[in-house]
Protein backbone atom coordinates (compact mmCIF):
# COMPACT_ATOMS: atom_id res chain seq x y z
CA VAL A 1 130.12 -30.94 -51.49
CA PHE A 2 127.73 -28.32 -52.87
CA ILE A 3 127.60 -26.71 -56.32
CA TYR A 4 124.92 -24.06 -56.44
CA ASN A 5 123.41 -20.74 -57.57
CA GLY A 6 124.67 -20.15 -61.07
CA SER A 7 127.87 -22.19 -61.01
CA LYS A 8 129.06 -23.32 -64.45
CA ASP A 9 131.39 -25.96 -65.86
CA VAL A 10 132.17 -27.74 -62.59
CA HIS A 11 133.60 -31.27 -62.59
CA LEU A 12 133.75 -33.34 -59.40
CA HIS A 13 136.08 -36.26 -60.05
CA GLN A 14 136.95 -39.07 -57.64
CA ILE A 15 135.32 -37.37 -54.66
CA ARG A 16 134.84 -39.80 -51.77
CA ALA A 17 132.10 -39.04 -49.22
CA PHE A 18 131.65 -41.39 -46.29
CA ASN A 19 129.35 -41.57 -43.28
CA SER A 20 127.62 -38.22 -43.81
CA ARG A 21 124.33 -39.56 -42.37
CA SER A 22 122.34 -36.46 -43.17
CA ARG A 23 118.96 -35.60 -44.61
CA ALA A 24 120.86 -33.47 -47.14
CA PRO A 25 122.67 -35.02 -50.14
CA SER A 26 126.35 -35.87 -49.83
CA LEU A 27 127.06 -34.39 -53.27
CA LEU A 28 124.66 -31.71 -54.52
CA ALA A 29 124.39 -29.51 -57.62
CA ARG A 30 121.60 -26.94 -57.61
CA GLN A 31 120.67 -24.25 -60.13
CA SER A 32 123.92 -24.77 -62.02
CA GLU A 33 125.01 -25.47 -65.60
CA ASN A 34 127.26 -28.17 -67.04
CA VAL A 35 128.10 -30.11 -63.91
CA ALA A 36 129.77 -33.52 -63.89
CA PHE A 37 130.19 -36.17 -61.20
CA THR A 38 132.60 -38.89 -62.31
CA GLU A 39 134.13 -41.81 -60.39
CA CYS A 40 132.78 -40.50 -57.11
CA GLU A 41 132.17 -42.86 -54.17
CA VAL A 42 129.41 -42.22 -51.65
CA SER A 43 128.61 -44.58 -48.81
CA ASP A 44 126.52 -44.67 -45.64
CA THR A 45 124.44 -41.54 -46.15
CA GLN A 46 121.16 -42.65 -44.56
CA MET A 47 119.65 -41.93 -41.17
CA VAL A 48 116.40 -42.51 -39.26
CA ILE A 49 114.47 -39.37 -38.29
CA PHE A 50 111.03 -38.60 -36.87
CA GLU A 51 109.10 -36.44 -39.35
CA GLU A 52 105.41 -35.92 -40.16
CA ASN A 53 104.50 -37.86 -37.06
CA ALA A 54 106.26 -41.00 -38.26
CA TRP A 55 109.70 -42.57 -38.34
CA GLN A 56 111.38 -42.17 -41.73
CA VAL A 57 114.64 -43.15 -43.42
CA TYR A 58 116.26 -40.29 -45.32
CA GLY A 59 119.58 -39.63 -47.01
CA SER A 60 120.73 -38.98 -50.57
CA GLY A 61 124.00 -39.82 -52.29
CA ILE A 62 124.20 -37.61 -55.41
CA THR A 63 121.53 -35.01 -56.25
CA ALA A 64 121.17 -32.53 -59.11
CA SER A 65 118.30 -30.07 -58.85
CA SER A 66 117.23 -27.40 -61.38
CA CYS A 67 120.39 -27.78 -63.46
CA ARG A 68 121.11 -27.70 -67.18
CA GLY A 69 123.68 -30.19 -68.40
CA VAL A 70 124.20 -32.94 -65.78
CA PHE A 71 126.62 -35.88 -66.10
CA ILE A 72 126.72 -38.57 -63.42
CA GLU A 73 129.00 -41.37 -64.59
CA ASP A 74 131.00 -44.22 -63.07
CA CYS A 75 129.94 -43.36 -59.52
CA SER A 76 128.85 -45.63 -56.67
CA VAL A 77 126.32 -45.03 -53.90
CA VAL A 78 126.24 -47.78 -51.29
CA GLU A 79 124.63 -48.17 -47.85
CA ASN A 80 126.27 -50.77 -45.61
CA ARG A 81 123.93 -50.63 -42.61
CA ASP A 82 120.59 -52.39 -42.22
CA MET A 83 118.34 -49.33 -42.22
CA VAL A 84 115.17 -51.40 -41.99
CA ALA A 85 116.40 -52.83 -38.69
CA GLU A 86 117.37 -49.34 -37.46
CA TRP A 87 113.94 -48.02 -38.46
CA VAL A 88 112.21 -50.80 -36.52
CA ALA A 89 114.48 -50.24 -33.51
CA ALA A 90 113.59 -46.54 -33.53
CA GLY A 91 109.87 -47.30 -33.42
CA GLY A 92 108.80 -47.80 -37.04
CA THR A 93 105.84 -50.14 -37.48
CA SER A 94 104.03 -51.73 -40.40
CA SER A 95 100.92 -49.68 -39.60
CA GLN A 96 102.46 -46.35 -40.59
CA LYS A 97 102.23 -44.91 -44.08
CA TYR A 98 103.86 -46.97 -46.80
CA ASN A 99 106.52 -44.57 -48.09
CA TRP A 100 108.68 -44.30 -45.01
CA TYR A 101 111.90 -45.27 -46.81
CA GLN A 102 112.58 -41.96 -48.57
CA ALA A 103 116.32 -42.35 -49.06
CA GLY A 104 117.56 -42.07 -52.65
CA ALA A 105 120.92 -42.96 -54.15
CA ILE A 106 120.95 -40.74 -57.29
CA GLN A 107 118.30 -38.05 -57.68
CA VAL A 108 117.84 -35.66 -60.60
CA SER A 109 114.94 -33.23 -60.38
CA GLY A 110 113.77 -30.38 -62.58
CA SER A 111 116.89 -30.59 -64.76
CA SER A 112 117.53 -30.80 -68.50
CA HIS A 113 120.08 -32.54 -70.73
CA VAL A 114 121.00 -35.27 -68.27
CA VAL A 115 123.22 -38.35 -68.56
CA VAL A 116 123.27 -40.96 -65.76
CA ARG A 117 125.59 -43.73 -66.91
CA ASN A 118 127.56 -46.70 -65.56
CA ASN A 119 126.78 -46.09 -61.88
CA THR A 120 126.46 -48.67 -59.10
CA VAL A 121 123.70 -48.44 -56.48
CA ARG A 122 123.33 -50.76 -53.49
CA THR A 123 120.64 -50.66 -50.76
CA THR A 124 118.42 -47.60 -50.72
CA GLY A 125 114.80 -46.50 -51.00
CA ASN A 126 114.81 -45.47 -54.67
CA GLY A 127 117.87 -46.19 -56.77
CA ILE A 128 117.86 -43.61 -59.60
CA ASP A 129 115.08 -41.04 -59.24
CA MET A 130 114.55 -38.93 -62.36
CA GLY A 131 111.99 -36.40 -61.17
CA GLY A 132 111.16 -33.93 -63.92
CA ALA A 133 114.47 -34.53 -65.70
CA ALA A 134 114.09 -34.10 -69.48
CA PRO A 135 115.59 -35.03 -71.81
CA ALA A 136 117.72 -37.69 -70.17
CA LEU A 137 119.73 -40.84 -70.82
CA VAL A 138 119.87 -43.48 -68.06
CA GLU A 139 122.24 -46.16 -69.29
CA GLY A 140 124.41 -49.02 -68.11
CA ASN A 141 123.67 -48.65 -64.40
CA ASP A 142 123.69 -51.56 -61.93
CA VAL A 143 120.99 -51.06 -59.27
CA ASP A 144 120.34 -53.62 -56.53
CA ASN A 145 118.32 -53.94 -53.32
CA CYS A 146 115.96 -50.96 -53.31
CA HIS A 147 113.09 -50.81 -50.88
CA GLU A 148 110.78 -49.23 -53.47
CA THR A 149 111.93 -48.64 -57.06
CA GLY A 150 115.13 -49.17 -59.01
CA ILE A 151 114.73 -46.47 -61.69
CA LYS A 152 111.89 -43.97 -61.47
CA CYS A 153 110.76 -41.59 -64.24
CA VAL A 154 108.32 -39.30 -62.47
CA ASN A 155 106.80 -35.80 -62.34
CA GLY A 156 107.13 -34.73 -65.96
CA ALA A 157 110.28 -36.71 -66.78
CA ASN A 158 109.63 -36.72 -70.55
CA ASN A 159 111.87 -37.85 -73.40
CA GLN A 160 113.92 -40.31 -71.39
CA ILE A 161 115.93 -43.22 -72.72
CA VAL A 162 116.39 -45.94 -70.10
CA ARG A 163 118.53 -48.69 -71.60
CA ASN A 164 121.04 -51.43 -70.86
CA ASN A 165 120.56 -51.21 -67.08
CA ARG A 166 120.59 -54.11 -64.64
CA VAL A 167 117.95 -53.73 -61.92
CA THR A 168 117.46 -56.39 -59.23
CA ARG A 169 115.73 -56.89 -55.87
CA CYS A 170 113.36 -53.92 -55.75
CA GLY A 171 110.33 -54.09 -53.46
CA ILE A 172 107.80 -52.49 -55.81
CA VAL A 173 109.01 -51.94 -59.36
CA ALA A 174 112.27 -52.17 -61.28
CA ILE A 175 111.48 -49.31 -63.72
CA TRP A 176 108.52 -47.07 -62.94
CA ILE A 177 106.95 -44.50 -65.29
CA THR A 178 104.47 -42.37 -63.38
CA PRO A 179 103.03 -38.81 -63.33
CA GLY A 180 103.56 -38.98 -59.57
CA ASN A 181 102.06 -36.81 -56.86
CA THR A 182 102.65 -33.65 -58.88
CA ASN A 183 100.50 -35.17 -61.67
CA PHE A 184 102.78 -33.98 -64.48
CA ALA A 185 102.33 -36.23 -67.51
CA ILE A 186 105.16 -38.49 -68.66
CA ARG A 187 105.58 -38.77 -72.44
CA ASN A 188 107.97 -40.19 -75.01
CA CYS A 189 110.13 -42.50 -72.90
CA SER A 190 111.95 -45.51 -74.33
CA ILE A 191 112.71 -48.45 -72.02
CA GLU A 192 115.18 -50.64 -73.90
CA ASN A 193 117.25 -53.79 -73.33
CA ASN A 194 117.26 -53.79 -69.55
CA VAL A 195 117.96 -56.87 -67.41
CA ILE A 196 115.45 -57.09 -64.53
CA GLY A 197 115.19 -59.74 -61.84
CA GLN A 198 114.03 -60.71 -58.32
CA ILE A 199 111.52 -57.87 -58.07
CA GLY A 200 109.48 -58.15 -54.89
CA GLN A 201 112.54 -59.42 -53.04
CA GLY A 202 115.36 -57.82 -51.06
CA ILE A 203 114.81 -55.22 -48.34
CA GLY A 204 111.46 -54.22 -49.89
CA GLY A 205 110.11 -57.74 -50.14
CA ASN A 206 107.94 -57.47 -47.02
CA GLY A 207 104.54 -57.02 -48.67
CA TYR A 208 103.93 -53.44 -47.51
CA TRP A 209 102.79 -52.58 -51.04
CA ASN A 210 99.84 -54.98 -50.95
CA LYS A 211 97.29 -52.21 -50.33
CA TRP A 212 98.07 -49.99 -53.28
CA PHE A 213 98.57 -49.95 -57.06
CA LYS A 214 95.46 -52.17 -57.19
CA GLN A 215 97.69 -55.19 -56.57
CA THR A 216 99.60 -54.72 -59.82
CA VAL A 217 102.98 -54.79 -58.08
CA PRO A 218 105.64 -56.07 -57.66
CA ALA A 219 106.25 -55.55 -61.36
CA GLY A 220 109.16 -55.37 -63.75
CA ILE A 221 108.25 -52.25 -65.77
CA HIS A 222 105.19 -50.35 -64.57
CA PHE A 223 103.26 -47.62 -66.42
CA HIS A 224 101.21 -45.98 -63.69
CA THR A 225 97.89 -44.10 -63.71
CA ALA A 226 97.64 -40.33 -63.37
CA LEU A 227 95.54 -38.38 -60.88
CA THR A 228 93.53 -36.80 -63.70
CA THR A 229 92.65 -37.80 -67.25
CA SER A 230 94.47 -34.80 -68.76
CA GLN A 231 97.85 -35.95 -67.41
CA ARG A 232 97.79 -39.57 -68.54
CA SER A 233 101.14 -41.18 -69.34
CA ARG A 234 101.48 -41.79 -73.08
CA ASP A 235 103.63 -42.49 -76.14
CA HIS A 236 106.21 -44.85 -74.64
CA VAL A 237 108.20 -47.80 -75.96
CA ALA A 238 109.26 -50.92 -74.03
CA THR A 239 111.45 -53.21 -76.12
CA GLY A 240 114.10 -55.89 -75.68
CA ASN A 241 113.80 -56.09 -71.88
CA ARG A 242 114.51 -59.38 -70.08
CA PHE A 243 112.86 -60.41 -66.82
CA TYR A 244 114.32 -63.12 -64.57
CA GLU A 245 113.36 -64.86 -61.31
CA THR A 246 109.79 -63.59 -61.45
CA SER A 247 108.28 -65.74 -58.67
CA ALA A 248 107.56 -62.77 -56.37
CA MET A 249 106.14 -60.55 -59.14
CA ARG A 250 102.40 -60.08 -59.48
CA SER A 251 103.07 -58.58 -62.88
CA PRO A 252 106.07 -60.24 -64.53
CA GLY A 253 107.21 -58.28 -67.54
CA VAL A 254 105.46 -55.02 -68.44
CA MET A 255 102.41 -53.78 -66.50
CA ILE A 256 100.27 -51.03 -68.03
CA GLN A 257 97.57 -49.58 -65.80
CA THR A 258 94.70 -48.62 -68.09
CA GLY A 259 91.35 -46.90 -67.62
CA ASP A 260 90.36 -43.26 -68.02
CA ARG A 261 93.48 -42.14 -66.12
CA GLY A 262 95.71 -44.95 -67.30
CA ALA A 263 98.71 -45.02 -69.63
CA PHE A 264 98.08 -45.37 -73.36
CA ASN A 265 99.82 -45.65 -76.70
CA ILE A 266 102.49 -47.96 -75.27
CA THR A 267 104.46 -49.92 -77.86
CA GLN A 268 105.90 -53.28 -76.74
CA SER A 269 108.23 -55.62 -78.61
CA ASP A 270 110.74 -58.40 -77.91
CA ASN A 271 110.32 -58.40 -74.12
CA SER A 272 111.03 -61.83 -72.57
CA VAL A 273 110.14 -63.42 -69.22
CA PHE A 274 112.28 -66.24 -67.77
CA ASN A 275 112.25 -68.26 -64.55
CA ASP A 276 116.03 -68.55 -64.66
CA ALA A 277 118.46 -66.82 -62.33
CA VAL A 278 119.72 -63.38 -63.25
CA THR A 279 122.97 -64.58 -64.76
CA PRO A 280 123.36 -62.74 -68.09
CA PRO A 281 126.05 -60.07 -67.92
CA LEU A 282 125.05 -56.44 -67.99
CA ALA A 283 124.93 -55.24 -71.59
CA ALA A 284 127.91 -53.03 -72.29
CA PRO A 285 126.91 -49.45 -73.13
CA PRO A 286 128.85 -47.42 -75.67
CA SER A 287 131.91 -45.55 -74.50
CA SER A 288 131.18 -42.44 -72.46
CA THR A 289 130.78 -39.34 -74.56
CA GLY A 290 129.46 -37.08 -71.84
CA TYR A 291 132.68 -35.76 -70.37
CA GLN A 292 136.00 -36.99 -71.73
CA LEU A 293 139.61 -36.08 -71.23
CA PRO A 294 141.81 -35.34 -74.25
CA VAL A 295 144.71 -37.61 -75.13
CA ARG A 296 148.20 -36.07 -75.01
CA VAL A 297 150.67 -37.33 -77.63
CA PRO A 298 153.59 -37.26 -77.04
CA VAL A 299 154.27 -36.29 -73.42
CA ASN A 300 154.56 -32.53 -73.80
CA THR A 301 152.46 -31.78 -76.87
CA ALA A 302 148.94 -32.58 -78.00
CA THR A 303 146.59 -31.78 -80.82
CA PHE A 304 142.88 -32.09 -80.16
CA SER A 305 139.51 -30.58 -80.89
CA ASP A 306 136.54 -29.96 -78.63
CA SER A 307 136.27 -33.11 -76.51
CA PHE A 308 132.97 -32.11 -74.92
CA SER A 309 130.12 -33.85 -76.70
CA GLY A 310 127.21 -33.36 -74.37
CA PRO A 311 123.60 -32.64 -75.29
CA ALA A 312 122.88 -30.37 -78.22
CA GLY A 313 122.78 -26.72 -77.28
CA ASP A 314 125.12 -27.01 -74.32
CA PRO A 315 128.38 -25.20 -75.12
CA GLY A 316 130.27 -26.80 -72.25
CA PRO A 317 134.02 -26.57 -71.70
CA ASP A 318 136.20 -27.07 -74.75
CA TYR A 319 138.60 -29.44 -73.06
CA GLU A 320 140.14 -30.48 -69.80
CA VAL A 321 143.80 -31.05 -69.07
CA ARG A 322 145.07 -33.15 -66.17
CA ASN A 323 148.74 -33.48 -65.39
CA GLY A 324 151.14 -33.12 -62.51
CA SER A 325 153.11 -30.30 -64.13
CA ALA A 326 152.28 -27.01 -65.79
CA PHE A 327 151.21 -26.54 -69.39
CA THR A 328 150.65 -23.82 -71.94
CA VAL A 329 147.75 -24.23 -74.34
CA ALA A 330 147.91 -22.33 -77.64
CA SER A 331 146.26 -23.07 -81.00
CA GLY A 332 145.45 -26.62 -80.02
CA ALA A 333 149.00 -27.47 -78.91
CA ILE A 334 150.09 -28.14 -75.35
CA GLU A 335 153.66 -27.44 -74.24
CA ASN A 336 155.18 -27.93 -70.86
CA THR A 337 156.33 -24.48 -69.67
CA GLY A 338 156.83 -25.25 -66.01
CA SER A 339 155.37 -21.87 -65.06
CA GLY A 340 151.60 -22.31 -65.16
CA LEU A 341 148.77 -23.35 -67.42
CA ASN A 342 148.18 -20.56 -69.95
CA VAL A 343 145.15 -20.95 -72.20
CA ALA A 344 145.16 -19.07 -75.48
CA VAL A 345 141.63 -17.69 -75.39
CA VAL A 346 140.21 -14.18 -75.26
CA PRO A 347 140.54 -13.02 -72.61
CA SER A 348 143.57 -15.10 -71.72
CA VAL A 349 143.29 -17.29 -68.64
CA THR A 350 146.06 -18.48 -66.36
CA LEU A 351 145.35 -21.56 -64.29
CA PRO A 352 147.53 -23.21 -61.63
CA ASP A 353 149.56 -26.24 -62.48
CA ALA A 354 148.48 -29.82 -61.65
CA GLU A 355 145.00 -29.53 -63.08
CA GLY A 356 142.96 -27.20 -65.32
């Protein structure tokens, strides 16, 4: 499913995409405004291809690129096949370049005013990849078994709040803050109250990362160096994070790479490292405010105000009505007319019944 080139106010709800096995994303929004993915299910998107003279694993579940106003909530992206085994069977070897597992579950790049909340990710290369997304909220997600990173803030992804997520079994890092290959500085990110465990284990626990990051990984939260001194990562907060089952981590807890290109002005508080199993429940995030449906009381009438409460500056849709029969909307009241959904706006709009 593709949303692209100037589309506005598009909501994909309960879309199910199975077995696409493509280099392209299963669900994609590009150069669009106010797009929402809610309760969507994506599974088995990955494939092995030969590219840049090496075998690679590619495939993306949900991607938003160059958008303004993105909501990805209550979705799942799951891979059921053993892609490492398929990669080896195709001819992949440990001698090829390290980043051969390029698949990503949820990817947001070059976008603004982003919410990624309450999603489930299982078995991929990178779980939630926030490349140049700013500002953004990444909250309440459950990410497990990533070959490389669980949540990645990269390539100018400034002003991000990453909180109340559960990230387990990532080969390199659970939460990674890095200027990346584009060398765009990362600033003003807050990493709060995340549950992290078993990093360096799972499908990425094969030691391929031993030759890089100056042996600072596997790590729980990693603030990475930049390519140049002018683009150093800075002004971040890491607080209230809990790290469990740290036996495979070189850097349990928070790792800050320093030096003339290293991260600086990092504030840490109340982070805790345990040897216990990852048993605490995922911290419950607040109720979704990104894209809500109005409540109808009683059956054929309703009074409501603007139910869209997305990021400041985004006008968004005023409301959304879902019902099996037709409705008329006028002055905040909904009445069942049986002849279509008529919205009292200027100009007036007539929508088909069932959903508007």
